[in-house]
Short mmCIF file of C-alpha atoms in Angstrom, two decimals:
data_model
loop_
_atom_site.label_atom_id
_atom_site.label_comp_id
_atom_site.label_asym_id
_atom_site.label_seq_id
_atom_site.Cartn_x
_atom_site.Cartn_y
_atom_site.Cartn_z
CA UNK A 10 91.11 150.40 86.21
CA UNK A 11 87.73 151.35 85.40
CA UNK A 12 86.44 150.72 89.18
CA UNK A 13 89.56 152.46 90.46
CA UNK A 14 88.72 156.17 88.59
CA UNK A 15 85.41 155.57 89.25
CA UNK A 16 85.56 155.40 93.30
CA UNK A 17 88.21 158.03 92.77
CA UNK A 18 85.11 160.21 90.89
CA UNK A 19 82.90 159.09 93.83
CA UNK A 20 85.50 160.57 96.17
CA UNK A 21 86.10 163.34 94.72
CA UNK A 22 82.28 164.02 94.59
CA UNK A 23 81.66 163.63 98.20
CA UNK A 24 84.45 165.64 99.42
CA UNK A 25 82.88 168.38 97.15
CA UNK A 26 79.80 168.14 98.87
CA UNK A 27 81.28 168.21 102.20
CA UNK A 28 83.36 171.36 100.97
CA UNK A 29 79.96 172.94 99.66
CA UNK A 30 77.78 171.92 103.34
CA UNK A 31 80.51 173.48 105.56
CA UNK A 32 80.99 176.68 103.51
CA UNK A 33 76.94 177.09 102.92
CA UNK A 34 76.27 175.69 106.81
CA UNK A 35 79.39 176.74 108.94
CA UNK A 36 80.70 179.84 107.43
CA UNK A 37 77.69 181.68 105.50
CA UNK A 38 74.74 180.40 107.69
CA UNK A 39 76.83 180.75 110.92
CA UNK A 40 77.93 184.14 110.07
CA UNK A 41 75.17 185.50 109.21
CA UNK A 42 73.93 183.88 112.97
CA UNK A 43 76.45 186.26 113.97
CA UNK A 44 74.98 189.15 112.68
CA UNK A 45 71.41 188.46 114.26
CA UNK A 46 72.55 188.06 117.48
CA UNK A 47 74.41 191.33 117.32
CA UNK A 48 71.21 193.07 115.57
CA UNK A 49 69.14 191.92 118.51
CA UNK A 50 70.99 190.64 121.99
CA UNK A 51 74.08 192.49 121.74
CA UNK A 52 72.18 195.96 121.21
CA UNK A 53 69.73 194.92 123.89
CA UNK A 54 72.05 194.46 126.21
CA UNK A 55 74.34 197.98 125.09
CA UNK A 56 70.84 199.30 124.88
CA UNK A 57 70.37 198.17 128.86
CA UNK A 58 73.80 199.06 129.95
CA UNK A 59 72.93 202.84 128.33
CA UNK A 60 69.51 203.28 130.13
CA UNK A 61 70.79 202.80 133.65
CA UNK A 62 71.69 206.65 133.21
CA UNK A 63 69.23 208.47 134.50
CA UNK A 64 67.90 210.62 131.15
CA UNK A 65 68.04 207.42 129.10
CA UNK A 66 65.75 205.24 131.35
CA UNK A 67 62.92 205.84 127.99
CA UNK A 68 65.98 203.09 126.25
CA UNK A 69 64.89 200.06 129.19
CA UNK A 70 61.38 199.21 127.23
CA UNK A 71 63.39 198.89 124.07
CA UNK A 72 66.57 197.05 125.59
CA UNK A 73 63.55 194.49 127.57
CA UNK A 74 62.06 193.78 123.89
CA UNK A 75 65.63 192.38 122.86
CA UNK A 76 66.77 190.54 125.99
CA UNK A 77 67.85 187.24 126.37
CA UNK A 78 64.43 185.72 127.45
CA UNK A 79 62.64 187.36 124.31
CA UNK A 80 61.49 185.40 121.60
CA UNK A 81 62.49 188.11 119.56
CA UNK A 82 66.21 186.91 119.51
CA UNK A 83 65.37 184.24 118.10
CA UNK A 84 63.20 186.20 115.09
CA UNK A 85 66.02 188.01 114.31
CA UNK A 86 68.53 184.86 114.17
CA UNK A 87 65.86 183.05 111.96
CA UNK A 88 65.65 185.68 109.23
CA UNK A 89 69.74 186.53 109.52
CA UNK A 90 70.29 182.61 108.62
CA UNK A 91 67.58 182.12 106.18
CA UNK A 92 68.49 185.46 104.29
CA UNK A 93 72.59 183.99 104.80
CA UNK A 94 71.62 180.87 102.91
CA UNK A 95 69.41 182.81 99.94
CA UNK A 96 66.57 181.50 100.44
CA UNK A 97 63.48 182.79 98.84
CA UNK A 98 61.41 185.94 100.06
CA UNK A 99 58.95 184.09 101.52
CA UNK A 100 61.26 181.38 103.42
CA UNK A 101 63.22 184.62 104.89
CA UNK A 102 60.14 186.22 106.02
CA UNK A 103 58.36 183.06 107.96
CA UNK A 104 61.71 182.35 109.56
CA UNK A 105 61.12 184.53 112.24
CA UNK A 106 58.35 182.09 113.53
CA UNK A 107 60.89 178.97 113.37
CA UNK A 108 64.00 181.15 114.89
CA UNK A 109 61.44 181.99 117.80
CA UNK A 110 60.29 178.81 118.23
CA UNK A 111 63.83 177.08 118.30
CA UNK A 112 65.14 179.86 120.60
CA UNK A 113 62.42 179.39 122.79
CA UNK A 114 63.45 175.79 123.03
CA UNK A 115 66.77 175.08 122.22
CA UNK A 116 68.12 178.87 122.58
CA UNK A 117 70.27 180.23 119.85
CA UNK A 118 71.58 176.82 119.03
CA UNK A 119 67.74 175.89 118.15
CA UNK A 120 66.83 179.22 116.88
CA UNK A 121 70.16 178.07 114.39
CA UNK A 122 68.71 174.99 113.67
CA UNK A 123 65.13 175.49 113.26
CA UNK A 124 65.81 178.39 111.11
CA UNK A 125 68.56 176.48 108.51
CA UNK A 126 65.89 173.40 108.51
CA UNK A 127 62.81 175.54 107.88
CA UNK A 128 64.61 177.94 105.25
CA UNK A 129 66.33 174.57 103.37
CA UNK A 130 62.43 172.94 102.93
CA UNK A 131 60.91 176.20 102.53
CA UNK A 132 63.50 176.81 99.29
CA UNK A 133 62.66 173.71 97.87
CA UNK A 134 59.34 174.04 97.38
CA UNK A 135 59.29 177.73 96.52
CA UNK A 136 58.29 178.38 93.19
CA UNK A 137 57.17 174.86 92.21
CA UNK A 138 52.90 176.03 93.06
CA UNK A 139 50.83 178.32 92.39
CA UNK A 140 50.20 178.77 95.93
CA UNK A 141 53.73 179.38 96.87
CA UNK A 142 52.33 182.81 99.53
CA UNK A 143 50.51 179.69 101.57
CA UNK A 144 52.64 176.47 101.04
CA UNK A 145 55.80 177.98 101.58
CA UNK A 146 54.95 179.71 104.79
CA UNK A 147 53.24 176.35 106.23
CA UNK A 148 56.54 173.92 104.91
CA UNK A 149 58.44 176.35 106.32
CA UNK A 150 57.34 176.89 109.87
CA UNK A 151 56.49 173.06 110.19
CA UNK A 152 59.70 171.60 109.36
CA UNK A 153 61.70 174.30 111.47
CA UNK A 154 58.84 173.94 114.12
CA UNK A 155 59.55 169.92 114.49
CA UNK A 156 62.89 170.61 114.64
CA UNK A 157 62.77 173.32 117.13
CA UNK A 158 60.49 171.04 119.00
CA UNK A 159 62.60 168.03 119.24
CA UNK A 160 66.50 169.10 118.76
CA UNK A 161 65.69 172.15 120.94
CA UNK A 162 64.98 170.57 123.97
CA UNK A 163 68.07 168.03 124.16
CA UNK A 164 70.37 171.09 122.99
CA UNK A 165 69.41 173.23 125.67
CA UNK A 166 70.06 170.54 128.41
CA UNK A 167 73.46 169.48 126.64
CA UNK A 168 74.69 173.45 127.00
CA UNK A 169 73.03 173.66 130.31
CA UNK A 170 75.06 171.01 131.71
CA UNK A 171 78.03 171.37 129.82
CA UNK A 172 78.13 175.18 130.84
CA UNK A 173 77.55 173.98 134.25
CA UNK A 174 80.67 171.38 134.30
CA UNK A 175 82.74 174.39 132.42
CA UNK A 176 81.86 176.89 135.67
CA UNK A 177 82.44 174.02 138.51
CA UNK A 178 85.64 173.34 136.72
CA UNK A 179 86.57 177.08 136.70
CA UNK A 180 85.72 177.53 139.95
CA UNK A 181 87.70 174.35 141.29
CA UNK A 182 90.77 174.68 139.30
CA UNK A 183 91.13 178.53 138.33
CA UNK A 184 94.37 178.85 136.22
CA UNK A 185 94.10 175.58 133.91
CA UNK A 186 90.19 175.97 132.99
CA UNK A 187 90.72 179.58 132.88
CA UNK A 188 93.48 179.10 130.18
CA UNK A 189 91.49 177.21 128.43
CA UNK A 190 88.65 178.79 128.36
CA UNK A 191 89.88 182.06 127.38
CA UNK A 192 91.98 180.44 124.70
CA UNK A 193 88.53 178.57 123.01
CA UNK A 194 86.76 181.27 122.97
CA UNK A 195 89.47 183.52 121.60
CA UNK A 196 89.61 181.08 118.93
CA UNK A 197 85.64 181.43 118.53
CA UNK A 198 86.50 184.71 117.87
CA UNK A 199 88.28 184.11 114.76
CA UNK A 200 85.78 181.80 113.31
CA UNK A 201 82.22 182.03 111.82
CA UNK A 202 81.09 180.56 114.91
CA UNK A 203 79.18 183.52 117.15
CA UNK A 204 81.13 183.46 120.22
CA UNK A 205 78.51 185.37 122.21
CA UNK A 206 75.61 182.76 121.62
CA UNK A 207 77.83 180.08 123.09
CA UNK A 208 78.76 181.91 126.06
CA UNK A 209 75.18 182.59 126.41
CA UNK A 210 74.07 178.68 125.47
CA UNK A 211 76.44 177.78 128.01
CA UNK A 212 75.33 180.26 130.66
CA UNK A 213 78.40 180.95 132.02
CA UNK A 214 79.28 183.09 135.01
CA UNK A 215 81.89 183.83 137.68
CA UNK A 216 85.39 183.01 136.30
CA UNK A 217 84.45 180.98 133.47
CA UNK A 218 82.76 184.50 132.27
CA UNK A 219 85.54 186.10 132.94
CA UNK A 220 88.30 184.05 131.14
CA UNK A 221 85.76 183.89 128.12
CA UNK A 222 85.96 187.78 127.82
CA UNK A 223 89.32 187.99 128.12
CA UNK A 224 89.41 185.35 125.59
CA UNK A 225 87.28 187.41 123.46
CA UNK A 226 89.60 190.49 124.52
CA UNK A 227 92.56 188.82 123.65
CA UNK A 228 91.62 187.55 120.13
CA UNK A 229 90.17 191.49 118.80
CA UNK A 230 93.49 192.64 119.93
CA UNK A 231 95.08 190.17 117.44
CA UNK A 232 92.70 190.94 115.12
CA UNK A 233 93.40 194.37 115.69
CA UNK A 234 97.20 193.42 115.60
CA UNK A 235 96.80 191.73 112.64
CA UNK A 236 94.86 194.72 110.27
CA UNK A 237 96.40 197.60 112.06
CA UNK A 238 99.00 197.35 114.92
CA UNK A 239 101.34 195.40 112.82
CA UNK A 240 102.56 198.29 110.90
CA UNK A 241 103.29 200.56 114.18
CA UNK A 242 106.84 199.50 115.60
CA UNK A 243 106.57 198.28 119.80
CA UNK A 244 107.80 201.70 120.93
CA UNK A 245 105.10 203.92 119.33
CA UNK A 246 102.33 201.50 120.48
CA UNK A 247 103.96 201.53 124.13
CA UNK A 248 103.81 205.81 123.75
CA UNK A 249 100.58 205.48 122.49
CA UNK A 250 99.40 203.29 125.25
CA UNK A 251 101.14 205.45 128.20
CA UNK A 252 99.46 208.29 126.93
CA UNK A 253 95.99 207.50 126.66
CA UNK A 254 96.68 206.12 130.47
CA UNK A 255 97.65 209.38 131.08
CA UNK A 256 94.93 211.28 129.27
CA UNK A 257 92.03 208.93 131.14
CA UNK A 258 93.66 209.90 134.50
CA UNK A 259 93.57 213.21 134.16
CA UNK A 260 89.52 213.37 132.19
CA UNK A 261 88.45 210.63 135.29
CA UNK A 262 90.00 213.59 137.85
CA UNK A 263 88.15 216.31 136.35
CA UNK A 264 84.92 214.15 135.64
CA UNK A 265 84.71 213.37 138.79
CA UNK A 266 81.70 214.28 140.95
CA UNK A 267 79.32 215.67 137.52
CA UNK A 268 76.28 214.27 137.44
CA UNK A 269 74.80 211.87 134.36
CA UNK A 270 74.67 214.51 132.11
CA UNK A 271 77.30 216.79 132.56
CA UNK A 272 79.50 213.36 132.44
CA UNK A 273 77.42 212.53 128.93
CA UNK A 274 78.90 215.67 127.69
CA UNK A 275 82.67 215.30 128.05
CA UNK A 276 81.91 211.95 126.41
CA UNK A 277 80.71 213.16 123.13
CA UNK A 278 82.64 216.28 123.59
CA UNK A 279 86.17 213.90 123.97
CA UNK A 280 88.07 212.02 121.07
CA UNK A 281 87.69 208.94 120.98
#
């Protein structure tokens, strides 16, 4: 009786553990993933998108400093995650060097995984020494740096190749792979998991980028359904739709032919 509650205890322990590694790891650490790649990619690229108009060409410099290549991604994922998990001033701060280095190796998967590893070790030994502004910094970069160096690489060639199978398979059998696809990464969406960094770990292109956006597309609107649209009956949201069809018709007819600017203006001067 005795042995029975206490494997029961044992259980009960583990399973708490397990509850407390994929809230602190896959929820709060990924999230917070989430919101470094926004602060740094995702602008870069809006950033990019804005400077092909002519007056906003200054924007490129800024939108080159954030792109995909740039270490600087991976800086910004580092410090997102270690600040996510709590960890100490001085952890948060020297992740930036082990987000670079894993995203320069593994790519945002790395940059994930260097960062938690380097932040974890980094918190441990944080206020234990009196030479915490030199210990920390060095346990910290180390540990994520090893990791980085040797989970990186492997990561990078399992996306690679996986992203590779995922756009041969699009491309040989449209409709199934496209369904399924779209449907993953609509379910990304939903989770703590950043659905951009895959797409980008993965590389993919052609249709496979295309079903994964409409993925994307098609879980915000159910977001969307879920916190707004699901108050407004079908027939106002069908009005509502017609109408701003209508409305873009008629701005793209008079819009037509203005130059960058003069277009710029009816954009801010428009509702949105």
């Amino acid at each position: 009786m005795a042995n029975a509650q206490t494997e029961q205890r044992e259980k009960k322990t583990v399973w708490q553990w397990l509850c407390w590694a994929g809230d602190r790891y896959f929820i709060k650490a990924m999230s917070s993933m989430a919101l470094g790649l926004f602060a740094s990619l995702i602008i870069g690229l809006i950033l990019s998108q804005l400077a092909q108009v002519s007056f906003l060409a200054w924007l490129q410099p800024y939108a080159d400093m954030v792109a995909s290549s740039s270490p600087v991604v991976g800086s910004a994922i580092g410090v997102a995650v270690a600040s996510g998990l709590k960890a100490k001033p001085l952890a948060v701060f020297t992740s930036a060097v082990t987000g670079a280095i894993g995203y320069d190796l593994g790519g945002p998967v790395g940059a994930f995984l260097a960062a938690v590893v380097g932040a974890e070790l980094g918190n441990l030994v944080a206020g234990r020494t009196p030479v915490d502004i030199v210990l920390v910094p060095i346990v910290t970069i180390v540990c994520g740096g090893l990791t980085g160096t040797f989970v990186g690489p492997p990561i990078s060639a399992l996306m690679t190749g996986l992203g590779t199978l995922i756009n041969n398979a699009t491309t040989l059998a449209p409709v199934p792979m496209g369904i399924a696809v779209s449907t993953i990464m609509g379910l990304c969406l939903t989770a703590p998991i950043s659905s951009a960094a895959i797409a980008i770990s993965l590389g993919l292109e052609g249709l496979a980028a295309g079903a994964a956006a409409g993925g994307a597309g098609f879980g915000l609107f159910l977001l969307l359904w879920a916190e707004v649209l699901s108050c407004i009956s079908l027939i106002r949201i069908f009005l509502y739709t017609t109408a701003s069809q209508l409305v873009a018709v008629v701005c793209v007819f008079f819009c037509d032919g203005l130059d960058d600017l003069r277009v710029a203006c009816a954009l801010v001067i428009l509702p949105p």
